[in-house]
Coordinates of C-alpha atoms in Angstrom, one line a residue:
Chain Y
M4 CA -0.2 0.0 -0.1
R5 CA 1.2 3.5 -1.1
I6 CA 0.3 6.1 1.3
K7 CA 1.1 9.5 0.3
L8 CA 1.8 12.6 3.1
T9 CA 1.8 16.2 3.7
V10 CA 4.5 17.1 5.8
S11 CA 4.5 20.8 7.2
Y12 CA 8.0 22.4 9.3
D13 CA 10.4 24.6 10.7
G14 CA 13.7 23.4 8.4
T15 CA 16.3 25.9 11.2
N16 CA 17.5 22.6 12.6
Y17 CA 17.4 20.4 9.6
S18 CA 20.3 19.9 7.7
G19 CA 17.7 19.8 4.3
W20 CA 15.7 16.6 3.6
Q21 CA 17.3 14.6 2.0
V22 CA 19.5 12.1 4.1
Q23 CA 22.9 13.0 4.2
P24 CA 26.0 11.5 6.0
N25 CA 26.3 14.5 8.5
G26 CA 23.6 16.2 9.4
V27 CA 20.3 15.8 10.8
T28 CA 16.9 16.0 8.3
I29 CA 13.8 15.8 7.5
Q30 CA 13.7 12.5 5.4
E31 CA 15.5 10.9 8.2
K32 CA 13.0 11.8 10.9
L33 CA 10.2 11.0 9.0
E34 CA 11.6 7.5 7.9
E35 CA 12.5 6.4 11.4
A36 CA 9.0 7.8 12.7
V37 CA 7.9 5.5 10.2
K38 CA 9.9 2.4 11.6
A39 CA 8.3 2.9 14.9
V40 CA 4.9 3.1 13.5
T41 CA 5.6 0.4 10.7
G42 CA 9.3 -2.0 11.4
E43 CA 9.9 -1.9 8.4
T44 CA 13.0 0.3 6.9
V45 CA 11.8 3.0 4.2
R46 CA 12.4 4.9 2.2
V47 CA 10.1 8.1 2.4
T48 CA 10.4 9.7 -1.0
G49 CA 10.0 14.0 -0.9
S50 CA 8.5 16.5 -4.4
G51 CA 11.7 17.6 -4.3
R52 CA 14.2 18.5 -1.6
T53 CA 14.5 21.1 0.3
D54 CA 18.0 23.6 1.5
A55 CA 19.0 23.6 4.6
G56 CA 16.9 25.8 7.2
V57 CA 14.2 26.3 4.3
H58 CA 10.6 25.1 5.8
A59 CA 7.1 23.6 4.1
V60 CA 3.6 24.0 5.0
G61 CA 2.6 21.8 2.6
Q62 CA 5.9 19.6 1.5
I63 CA 4.4 16.2 0.2
A64 CA 6.1 12.0 0.6
H65 CA 5.3 9.2 0.5
F66 CA 6.5 5.8 0.7
D67 CA 4.8 2.5 0.4
T68 CA 4.0 -0.6 3.7
K69 CA 2.6 -3.6 4.8
S70 CA 1.3 -2.0 7.7
S71 CA -2.5 -2.8 8.6
V72 CA -2.4 1.4 10.3
P73 CA -5.7 3.0 8.2
P74 CA -4.2 5.2 5.7
E75 CA -6.3 9.0 6.5
K76 CA -5.1 8.1 10.5
F77 CA -1.9 7.0 9.4
Y78 CA -0.1 11.1 10.4
K79 CA -0.6 10.4 14.5
A80 CA 0.8 7.3 14.4
L81 CA 3.3 8.9 13.1
N82 CA 3.2 12.5 14.8
V83 CA 4.2 10.5 17.9
Y84 CA 7.2 9.6 17.3
L85 CA 8.9 13.4 14.9
P86 CA 9.8 15.7 16.9
E87 CA 8.0 18.9 17.4
D88 CA 9.8 21.2 14.3
I89 CA 8.3 18.0 11.7
K90 CA 4.8 17.2 11.8
V91 CA 2.0 15.3 9.6
V92 CA -0.9 17.3 8.6
K93 CA -2.6 15.1 6.5
S94 CA -2.6 11.2 5.2
E95 CA -4.1 9.0 2.9
C96 CA -4.4 5.8 0.8
V97 CA -3.0 6.6 -3.0
N98 CA -2.4 4.5 -6.4
D99 CA 1.5 2.5 -6.3
D100 CA 2.0 4.8 -9.6
F101 CA 1.6 8.0 -7.3
N102 CA 5.3 9.5 -6.7
A103 CA 5.9 12.2 -4.7
C104 CA 8.5 13.4 -7.1
I105 CA 7.2 12.5 -11.0
S106 CA 4.1 13.3 -10.7
A107 CA 4.7 16.9 -9.8
K108 CA 3.3 19.5 -11.4
K109 CA 3.3 22.6 -9.4
K110 CA 5.0 24.2 -6.7
T111 CA 4.0 26.8 -4.1
Y112 CA 7.6 29.1 -2.6
A113 CA 6.7 31.6 -0.3
Y114 CA 9.6 34.2 0.7
S115 CA 8.4 36.7 3.2
F116 CA 11.0 40.2 3.9
Y117 CA 9.9 42.4 7.1
F118 CA 10.9 45.8 7.3
S119 CA 13.5 46.9 10.7
D120 CA 16.5 48.6 11.5
V121 CA 16.6 45.3 14.0
D122 CA 16.3 42.1 14.2
L123 CA 12.9 41.4 15.2
P124 CA 12.7 37.5 18.2
L125 CA 9.5 37.4 16.6
K126 CA 9.9 37.4 13.0
E127 CA 13.9 36.4 12.4
R128 CA 12.6 32.7 12.2
F129 CA 10.5 32.6 9.6
A130 CA 10.9 36.3 7.5
V131 CA 14.1 38.2 6.6
R132 CA 14.9 41.8 7.9
I133 CA 14.7 44.5 5.3
D134 CA 15.5 48.0 6.7
R135 CA 14.6 50.0 3.8
E136 CA 11.4 49.7 1.3
P137 CA 11.5 48.1 -1.7
N138 CA 9.5 49.9 -4.6
V139 CA 7.2 46.6 -5.4
E140 CA 5.9 48.6 -9.1
L141 CA 9.1 48.2 -10.3
M142 CA 9.8 44.8 -8.1
K143 CA 6.3 43.4 -10.2
S144 CA 7.5 44.5 -13.5
A145 CA 10.2 42.3 -13.0
A146 CA 8.3 39.2 -12.3
K147 CA 5.9 39.4 -15.3
M148 CA 9.9 39.5 -17.5
L149 CA 9.9 36.3 -15.7
V150 CA 6.8 34.0 -16.1
G151 CA 6.2 31.4 -18.8
K152 CA 8.7 29.0 -20.1
H153 CA 13.0 30.1 -20.1
D154 CA 16.0 29.0 -19.3
F155 CA 17.3 29.7 -15.6
K156 CA 20.2 29.1 -15.9
A157 CA 21.1 32.6 -14.8
F158 CA 19.1 32.0 -10.9
C159 CA 20.0 29.1 -10.0
S160 CA 23.8 28.1 -8.1
S161 CA 26.4 25.6 -9.4
G162 CA 26.3 22.0 -7.9
S163 CA 22.2 22.1 -8.6
G164 CA 23.8 19.0 -11.5
A165 CA 19.5 19.1 -12.9
K166 CA 19.9 18.4 -16.9
T167 CA 17.8 21.1 -17.8
T168 CA 17.5 24.7 -17.2
V169 CA 15.2 24.2 -18.5
R170 CA 11.6 25.2 -16.2
T171 CA 8.0 26.6 -16.7
I172 CA 7.3 29.7 -13.8
Y173 CA 3.7 30.2 -13.7
S174 CA 2.8 33.1 -11.5
I175 CA 4.4 34.7 -9.3
K176 CA 2.7 37.0 -6.6
I177 CA 3.8 39.4 -4.7
K178 CA 2.4 40.8 -1.9
P179 CA 2.7 43.3 0.3
S180 CA 1.5 44.2 3.8
I181 CA 2.3 47.2 6.6
D182 CA 5.1 45.5 8.4
G183 CA 6.2 43.4 4.6
I184 CA 6.3 42.0 1.6
G185 CA 5.6 38.1 0.4
I186 CA 6.3 36.7 -2.4
F187 CA 4.5 33.2 -3.9
V188 CA 6.0 31.4 -7.3
C189 CA 4.2 28.8 -8.6
G190 CA 6.3 26.7 -11.3
N191 CA 6.3 23.0 -11.9
G192 CA 10.1 22.5 -10.7
F193 CA 13.2 25.0 -9.6
L194 CA 16.3 24.7 -9.7
Y195 CA 19.1 24.8 -7.0
N196 CA 18.4 28.1 -5.1
M197 CA 16.6 28.7 -7.9
V198 CA 13.9 30.9 -5.1
R199 CA 16.5 32.0 -3.9
I200 CA 18.3 33.9 -6.5
I201 CA 14.4 34.6 -8.3
V202 CA 13.7 37.1 -4.9
G203 CA 16.7 38.6 -4.5
T204 CA 16.9 39.6 -7.8
L205 CA 13.3 41.2 -8.3
L206 CA 14.7 43.2 -4.9
K207 CA 18.0 43.9 -6.3
V208 CA 15.3 45.6 -9.1
G209 CA 13.3 46.8 -6.7
Y210 CA 15.9 48.9 -4.8
G211 CA 16.6 50.4 -7.9
E212 CA 19.8 48.1 -8.3
M213 CA 19.5 46.9 -10.9
N214 CA 16.8 47.9 -13.1
I215 CA 14.6 45.8 -15.1
D216 CA 16.9 45.2 -18.6
G217 CA 18.8 43.4 -16.5
V218 CA 16.6 40.7 -15.7
K219 CA 16.3 40.5 -19.5
E220 CA 19.6 39.9 -19.6
M221 CA 19.8 36.8 -17.8
L222 CA 17.5 34.6 -18.8
L223 CA 18.9 35.8 -22.2
T224 CA 22.5 34.6 -22.1
G225 CA 23.1 33.5 -18.6
N226 CA 25.4 35.4 -16.9
R227 CA 24.0 34.5 -12.3
A228 CA 26.4 37.8 -11.8
I229 CA 24.7 40.5 -13.0
G230 CA 21.4 39.0 -10.3
G231 CA 21.0 39.2 -7.3
K232 CA 22.1 37.8 -4.3
T233 CA 21.3 34.1 -3.1
L234 CA 19.4 35.3 0.2
P235 CA 18.9 33.6 2.4
A236 CA 16.8 29.5 3.7
K237 CA 14.8 30.5 6.8
G238 CA 13.2 32.4 4.3
L239 CA 11.7 30.4 2.1
R240 CA 9.1 27.8 3.2
L241 CA 7.4 25.0 0.1
E242 CA 3.6 25.8 0.8
K243 CA 1.9 23.2 -1.5
V244 CA 2.3 20.9 -4.3
E245 CA 0.1 20.1 -6.7
Y246 CA -0.6 16.4 -9.0
Chain T
M1 CA 21.7 59.5 33.0
R2 CA 17.6 56.9 32.6
I3 CA 18.4 54.8 29.8
K4 CA 14.2 53.4 28.0
L5 CA 14.4 51.0 26.5
T6 CA 12.0 48.2 24.0
V7 CA 12.5 45.1 24.4
S8 CA 11.8 42.5 22.1
Y9 CA 11.7 39.2 22.9
D10 CA 10.8 35.4 21.9
G11 CA 11.1 33.6 25.9
T12 CA 10.5 30.5 24.4
N13 CA 13.6 28.8 25.9
Y14 CA 14.5 31.9 29.3
S15 CA 12.7 31.8 32.3
G16 CA 10.6 34.4 32.3
W17 CA 12.2 38.0 32.2
Q18 CA 12.8 39.1 36.0
V19 CA 15.7 37.2 37.5
Q20 CA 15.7 34.3 39.3
P21 CA 18.9 31.7 41.2
N22 CA 17.6 28.7 38.2
G23 CA 17.2 29.2 35.1
V24 CA 18.2 31.8 32.5
T25 CA 16.0 35.1 32.2
I26 CA 15.0 38.3 29.9
Q27 CA 16.7 40.6 32.8
E28 CA 20.1 39.4 33.2
K29 CA 20.7 38.5 29.8
L30 CA 19.5 42.2 29.4
E31 CA 21.9 43.5 32.7
E32 CA 24.7 41.4 31.0
A33 CA 24.7 42.9 27.2
V34 CA 24.4 46.5 29.3
K35 CA 27.5 45.8 31.8
A36 CA 29.7 43.8 28.6
V37 CA 28.9 48.4 27.2
T38 CA 29.0 50.3 29.8
G39 CA 31.5 48.1 32.8
E40 CA 28.5 48.6 34.9
T41 CA 26.6 47.1 38.0
V42 CA 23.3 47.9 36.8
R43 CA 19.4 46.7 37.1
V44 CA 17.6 46.5 34.4
T45 CA 13.7 47.5 36.0
G46 CA 10.7 46.2 33.6
S47 CA 7.4 47.3 33.2
G48 CA 7.0 44.3 35.2
R49 CA 7.6 41.0 34.8
T50 CA 6.5 38.1 32.0
D51 CA 6.2 34.3 32.9
A52 CA 8.7 32.0 30.9
G53 CA 7.6 31.8 28.1
V54 CA 5.3 34.8 27.7
H55 CA 7.1 36.6 24.6
A56 CA 7.2 40.5 23.9
V57 CA 6.8 42.9 21.5
G58 CA 7.6 46.0 23.2
Q59 CA 8.3 45.5 27.1
I60 CA 9.3 48.5 28.0
A61 CA 12.1 49.5 30.8
H62 CA 15.1 51.3 32.1
F63 CA 18.8 51.5 33.8
D64 CA 20.6 54.5 34.8
T65 CA 24.8 55.0 32.8
K66 CA 27.5 57.4 33.3
S67 CA 28.1 56.0 29.8
S68 CA 28.9 58.6 26.5
V69 CA 26.9 55.8 24.0
P70 CA 24.5 57.7 22.9
P71 CA 21.2 57.2 23.9
E72 CA 20.0 56.7 20.6
K73 CA 22.2 54.6 20.0
F74 CA 22.6 52.5 22.5
Y75 CA 20.3 49.6 21.1
K76 CA 22.8 48.6 19.1
A77 CA 25.4 48.4 21.4
L78 CA 23.1 45.9 23.3
N79 CA 22.0 44.6 20.5
V80 CA 25.9 42.8 20.2
Y81 CA 25.8 41.8 23.3
L82 CA 22.2 40.0 23.3
P83 CA 20.8 37.1 21.7
E84 CA 19.7 36.3 18.3
D85 CA 15.6 35.4 20.7
I86 CA 16.2 39.1 22.6
K87 CA 16.4 42.8 21.1
V88 CA 16.9 46.0 22.0
V89 CA 14.3 47.4 18.8
K90 CA 14.2 51.8 20.4
S91 CA 16.4 53.7 23.8
E92 CA 15.9 56.8 24.3
C93 CA 17.2 59.5 27.5
V94 CA 14.5 59.7 30.2
N95 CA 14.1 61.8 32.8
D96 CA 14.7 60.7 36.4
D97 CA 11.5 60.2 38.0
F98 CA 10.6 58.2 34.6
N99 CA 10.2 54.4 36.2
A100 CA 9.2 51.7 33.0
C101 CA 7.0 49.6 36.1
I102 CA 5.9 52.3 38.3
S103 CA 5.4 55.0 35.8
A104 CA 3.5 52.8 33.1
K105 CA -0.1 53.5 32.9
K106 CA -1.3 50.9 30.6
K107 CA -0.2 47.3 29.4
T108 CA -1.9 46.0 26.0
Y109 CA -1.2 42.0 26.1
A110 CA -2.4 39.8 23.0
Y111 CA -3.0 35.9 23.2
S112 CA -2.8 33.5 19.5
F113 CA -5.0 30.7 19.5
Y114 CA -4.8 28.9 15.6
F115 CA -7.7 26.0 13.6
S116 CA -6.0 22.4 13.3
D117 CA -6.0 19.2 14.6
V118 CA -2.0 18.7 14.5
D119 CA 0.8 21.1 16.6
L120 CA 2.1 23.1 13.4
P121 CA 6.0 23.9 13.1
L122 CA 5.7 27.0 11.8
K123 CA 2.8 28.4 14.2
E124 CA 3.3 26.3 17.1
R125 CA 5.7 28.8 18.4
F126 CA 3.9 32.0 19.0
A127 CA 0.4 30.4 19.3
V128 CA -1.9 27.6 20.6
R129 CA -3.4 25.1 18.5
I130 CA -7.5 24.6 19.7
D131 CA -8.8 21.4 17.2
R132 CA -12.6 24.0 17.1
E133 CA -13.3 26.6 16.0
P134 CA -15.6 28.8 19.3
N135 CA -18.2 31.3 19.0
V136 CA -16.4 35.0 18.8
E137 CA -20.0 37.1 19.7
L138 CA -20.7 34.6 22.8
M139 CA -16.7 36.0 23.9
K140 CA -17.2 39.2 22.6
S141 CA -20.3 39.4 24.7
A142 CA -18.1 37.9 27.7
A143 CA -15.2 39.7 27.0
K144 CA -17.8 43.0 27.6
M145 CA -18.5 41.7 30.9
L146 CA -14.7 42.1 31.7
V147 CA -13.6 45.7 31.2
G148 CA -14.4 48.5 33.2
K149 CA -12.4 48.6 37.2
H150 CA -13.5 44.7 38.9
D151 CA -12.1 42.8 41.9
F152 CA -9.6 40.3 39.2
K153 CA -9.6 37.9 42.5
A154 CA -10.9 34.7 40.2
F155 CA -9.3 35.8 37.5
C156 CA -5.5 34.9 39.4
S157 CA -3.1 32.1 39.9
S158 CA -1.9 32.0 43.1
G159 CA 1.0 32.9 44.0
S160 CA 1.4 36.3 43.2
G161 CA 1.1 38.5 46.0
A162 CA -0.7 41.4 45.2
K163 CA -2.0 44.2 47.5
T164 CA -5.4 44.8 45.8
T165 CA -7.1 42.8 43.4
V166 CA -8.9 44.8 42.0
R167 CA -7.7 46.0 38.2
T168 CA -8.8 48.2 35.0
I169 CA -9.6 46.7 32.2
Y170 CA -10.0 49.4 29.2
S171 CA -10.7 46.7 26.4
I172 CA -10.8 42.7 25.0
K173 CA -10.5 42.8 21.4
I174 CA -11.5 39.4 20.1
K175 CA -10.7 39.5 16.4
P176 CA -11.3 36.2 14.5
S177 CA -8.2 35.4 10.8
I178 CA -8.8 32.7 8.7
D179 CA -6.5 29.9 10.3
G180 CA -6.7 31.1 14.1
I181 CA -7.9 34.0 16.6
G182 CA -6.4 37.1 17.6
I183 CA -7.7 38.2 21.9
F184 CA -5.9 41.8 22.9
V185 CA -6.2 42.5 26.3
C186 CA -5.9 46.6 27.7
G187 CA -5.3 47.7 31.5
N188 CA -4.1 49.4 33.8
G189 CA -2.0 46.5 35.1
F190 CA -2.1 42.7 35.7
L191 CA -2.2 40.0 38.3
Y192 CA -0.4 36.8 38.2
N193 CA -1.6 34.9 34.8
M194 CA -4.7 37.0 34.6
V195 CA -4.6 37.0 30.2
R196 CA -4.3 33.3 30.4
I197 CA -7.0 33.0 33.4
I198 CA -8.8 35.5 31.4
V199 CA -8.9 33.6 27.5
G200 CA -9.1 30.7 29.0
T201 CA -12.0 31.5 30.8
L202 CA -13.6 33.0 27.2
L203 CA -12.6 29.5 25.4
K204 CA -14.9 27.8 27.7
V205 CA -17.8 30.4 26.7
G206 CA -17.1 30.6 22.9
Y207 CA -17.1 26.5 23.1
G208 CA -20.0 26.8 24.9
E209 CA -19.4 24.9 28.0
M210 CA -20.3 28.1 30.3
N211 CA -22.2 30.4 29.7
I212 CA -22.0 34.2 30.7
D213 CA -23.5 34.4 33.5
G214 CA -20.8 32.1 34.9
V215 CA -18.4 36.0 34.1
K216 CA -20.2 37.5 36.6
E217 CA -20.3 35.1 39.5
M218 CA -16.8 34.8 38.8
L219 CA -16.2 38.4 39.6
L220 CA -18.1 39.2 42.1
T221 CA -17.9 35.2 43.4
G222 CA -14.0 35.8 42.8
N223 CA -14.4 30.9 42.4
R224 CA -10.8 30.4 40.6
A225 CA -12.8 26.8 39.7
I226 CA -15.8 27.9 37.7
G227 CA -12.8 29.7 34.9
G228 CA -11.9 28.8 31.9
K229 CA -7.8 27.1 32.1
T230 CA -5.0 29.0 32.2
L231 CA -4.1 28.5 28.6
P232 CA -0.1 27.6 27.3
A233 CA 2.6 30.3 28.5
K234 CA 4.2 31.1 24.2
G235 CA -0.1 31.5 23.5
L236 CA 0.9 35.3 25.4
R237 CA 2.7 38.4 24.2
L238 CA 3.6 41.8 25.8
E239 CA 2.5 43.7 23.0
K240 CA 3.0 47.6 24.1
V241 CA 3.6 49.3 26.8
E242 CA 2.0 52.5 28.0
Y243 CA 3.3 55.9 30.0

């Protein structure tokens, strides 16, 4: 029986999703929880890796089990063994051809900024501080240029090992509030650090340190160097994965 | 020279505001930071204690110093020595008759609930989970009864040592959102656990487990037993102190 999980985590204290020799990971904690519940050693496959320090509201994963625990109650059993900063919010039985990674059609990531000239302890965990307000209209114009099917070579860090750097972005929503900005990026898949570089580049445009033609140039030339910084992991969360 | 500080903290890892023999406290960390900046051993007086695990957006404190650091830049110097979960957001010079505790006229506390049947790692740090929505209109009716000058004996835990249990509540605002409820209580001062008991009692009313006459009875008889639970510290934060 194949079980699909919806997983939420505070990534602060983890070395990302994927099991690795050094550092504790989300995947490892989930596999330990499945083992504690079922006695089985399984691979829990995620929709994709999230990097060290990145959070998730609705990461999706799957695993196979012979356990007799009812699928829709599996999340409760797993949560008994999971730490406070990782919880399964839903579990369900799916067909054997469902694959959390391969079947994923759309992913939405969110990035959060807050305005302050001092680090705020009640904000710092899940958002990144900026000390002046960027021009949101400029950011929206730059974001428009990124929507669509493009070669995002200029928007990834080296070491991703992806076969192609072509991806499709369906939408980028920029939502300002009184005390910050939320940026929501929806696409068919993302390269290594892609969202953090996109948001860093939008911020650079919003600060008037780069014009919109620079974004076009990045798409055409693949030149990472002219883009914005790769922003910190803590401001990023995987909102949802659609199938 | 007397310096007034506005302090924000994530109370999760602290034994509350006040210095004590066992456990690390906010006051202690601030006094250590002042010592690191000025070399002086001072008492940093807060507007009042916050309990273990309670957070603050705008706690107010004062201390005296002979330092030549400009008052309005003191916060930056202190922040160098403060941990990530305690930051001073403002510092200013005040008259010697200003006392963060005695001069305080109004305090506003906020309490946050979120709706879920599972603990959510991105919410749990600063809010308390409830698995069903209470009746907000009933809660508002109960809250109205508490506004004004009353004997709040039924709304405090034993061990407060307060001379009188009479306090004035200026307002209680109940703000529902899509995924939770925020409750803002403003008063001239609060007894030990008073906000957490008020909110616990409002929730009990909102769940239909107590009627509004019960709230009246608590005010008249001082009977703590019929009220709601003392809710967890992590949902509570000191929003602001007015002088």
